[in-house]
Short mmCIF file of C-alpha atoms in Angstrom, two decimals:
data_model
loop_
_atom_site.label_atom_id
_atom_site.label_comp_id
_atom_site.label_asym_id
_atom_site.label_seq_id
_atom_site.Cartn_x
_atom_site.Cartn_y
_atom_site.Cartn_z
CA UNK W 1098 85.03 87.99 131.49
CA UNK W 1099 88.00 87.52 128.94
CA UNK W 1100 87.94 90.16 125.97
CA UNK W 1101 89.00 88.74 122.28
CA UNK W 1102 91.90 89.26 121.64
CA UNK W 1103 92.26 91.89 118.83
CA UNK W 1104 95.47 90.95 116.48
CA UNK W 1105 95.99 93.09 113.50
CA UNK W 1106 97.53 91.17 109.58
CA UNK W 1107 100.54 92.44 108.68
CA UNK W 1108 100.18 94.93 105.40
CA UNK W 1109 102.36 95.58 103.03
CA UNK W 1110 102.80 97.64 99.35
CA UNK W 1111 105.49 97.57 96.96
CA UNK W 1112 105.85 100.82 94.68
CA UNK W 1113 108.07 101.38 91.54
CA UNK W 1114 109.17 104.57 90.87
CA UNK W 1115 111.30 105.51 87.83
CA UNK W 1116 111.84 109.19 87.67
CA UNK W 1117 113.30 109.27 84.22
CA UNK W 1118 109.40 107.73 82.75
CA UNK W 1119 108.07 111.49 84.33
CA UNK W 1120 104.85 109.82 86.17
CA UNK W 1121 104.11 109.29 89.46
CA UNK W 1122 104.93 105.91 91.58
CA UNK W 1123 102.67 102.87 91.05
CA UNK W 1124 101.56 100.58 93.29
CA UNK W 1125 103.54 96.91 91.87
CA UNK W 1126 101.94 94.66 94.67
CA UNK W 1127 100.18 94.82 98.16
CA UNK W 1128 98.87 92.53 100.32
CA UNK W 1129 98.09 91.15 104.34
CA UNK W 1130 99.08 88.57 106.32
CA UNK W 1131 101.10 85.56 104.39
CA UNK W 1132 101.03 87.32 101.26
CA UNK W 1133 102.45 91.13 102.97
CA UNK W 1134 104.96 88.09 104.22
CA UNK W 1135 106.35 87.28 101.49
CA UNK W 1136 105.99 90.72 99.43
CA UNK W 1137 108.61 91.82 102.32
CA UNK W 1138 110.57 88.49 102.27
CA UNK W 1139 111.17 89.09 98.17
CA UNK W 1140 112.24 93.05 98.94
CA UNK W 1141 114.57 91.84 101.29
CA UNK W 1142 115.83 88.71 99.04
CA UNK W 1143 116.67 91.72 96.09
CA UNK W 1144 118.24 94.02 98.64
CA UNK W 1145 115.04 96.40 98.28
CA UNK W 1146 115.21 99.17 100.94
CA UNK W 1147 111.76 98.74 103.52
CA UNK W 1148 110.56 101.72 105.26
CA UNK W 1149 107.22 100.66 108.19
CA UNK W 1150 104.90 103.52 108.16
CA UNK W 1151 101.27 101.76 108.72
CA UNK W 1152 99.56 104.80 108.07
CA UNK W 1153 100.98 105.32 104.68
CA UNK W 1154 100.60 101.77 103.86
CA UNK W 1155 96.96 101.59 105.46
CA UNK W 1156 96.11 104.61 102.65
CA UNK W 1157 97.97 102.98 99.88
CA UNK W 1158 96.49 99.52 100.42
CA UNK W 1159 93.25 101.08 99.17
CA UNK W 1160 94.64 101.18 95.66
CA UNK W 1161 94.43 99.08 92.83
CA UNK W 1162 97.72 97.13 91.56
CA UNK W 1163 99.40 99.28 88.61
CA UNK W 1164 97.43 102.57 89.70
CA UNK W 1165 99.80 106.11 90.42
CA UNK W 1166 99.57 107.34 93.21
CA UNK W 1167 97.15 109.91 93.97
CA UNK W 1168 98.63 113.39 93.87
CA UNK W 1169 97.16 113.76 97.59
CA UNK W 1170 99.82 111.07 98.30
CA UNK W 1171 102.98 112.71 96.50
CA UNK W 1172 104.82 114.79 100.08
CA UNK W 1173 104.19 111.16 101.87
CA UNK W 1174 105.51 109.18 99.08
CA UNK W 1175 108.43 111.23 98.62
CA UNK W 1176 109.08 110.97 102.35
CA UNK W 1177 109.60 106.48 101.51
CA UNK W 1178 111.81 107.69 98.11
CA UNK W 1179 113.68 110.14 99.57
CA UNK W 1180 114.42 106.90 102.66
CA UNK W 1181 115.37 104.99 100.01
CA UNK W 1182 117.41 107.49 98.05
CA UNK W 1183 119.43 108.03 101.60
CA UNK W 1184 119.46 103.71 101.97
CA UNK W 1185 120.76 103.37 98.81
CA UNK W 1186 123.78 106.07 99.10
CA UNK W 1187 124.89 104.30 102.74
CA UNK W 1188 124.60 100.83 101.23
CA UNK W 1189 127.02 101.94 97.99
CA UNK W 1190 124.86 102.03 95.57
CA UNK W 1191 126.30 104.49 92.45
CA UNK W 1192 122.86 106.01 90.11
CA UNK W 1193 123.62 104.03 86.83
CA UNK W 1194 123.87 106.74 83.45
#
């Protein structure tokens, strides 16, 4: 007797963060399947640093669009900046005054 096959959608969730507005990250766009597709195929198009982690994404997908992140979230969202921070220095990339 054959089993279904179980295949899981692609997820994916796009944060801003702008330290200099003093709140927390929002979420700017999330998605599965075709739409987590092309959320990643636009980061990568604008030279936006990805970091996989479907746990963190699996929590965060649960928000709305434009909502902070919960301060329950903060040490695992600074984890993602702090991979981007680190992207951003290898890649070049000078903070702007």
């Amino acid at each position: 007797m054959n089993e279904p096959k179980v295949t899981s959608r692609k997820k994916a969730v796009a944060l801003k963060y702008s330290p200099e507005e003093g709140q927390a990250p929002v979420i700017t766009a999330k998605g599965k399947g075709f739409v987590a597709e092309a959320i990643i195929a636009k980061a990568r198009e604008h030279d936006v640093p990805i970091q996989e982690d479907h746990s963190l994404v699996e929590v965060l997908s649960k928000l709305d669009i434009d909502q902070e992140i919960p301060q329950e979230l903060y040490q695992l969202v600074a984890e993602v900046l702090s991979f981007i921070y680190r992207a951003d220095r290898t890649a070049g990339y000078k903070e702007q005054s």
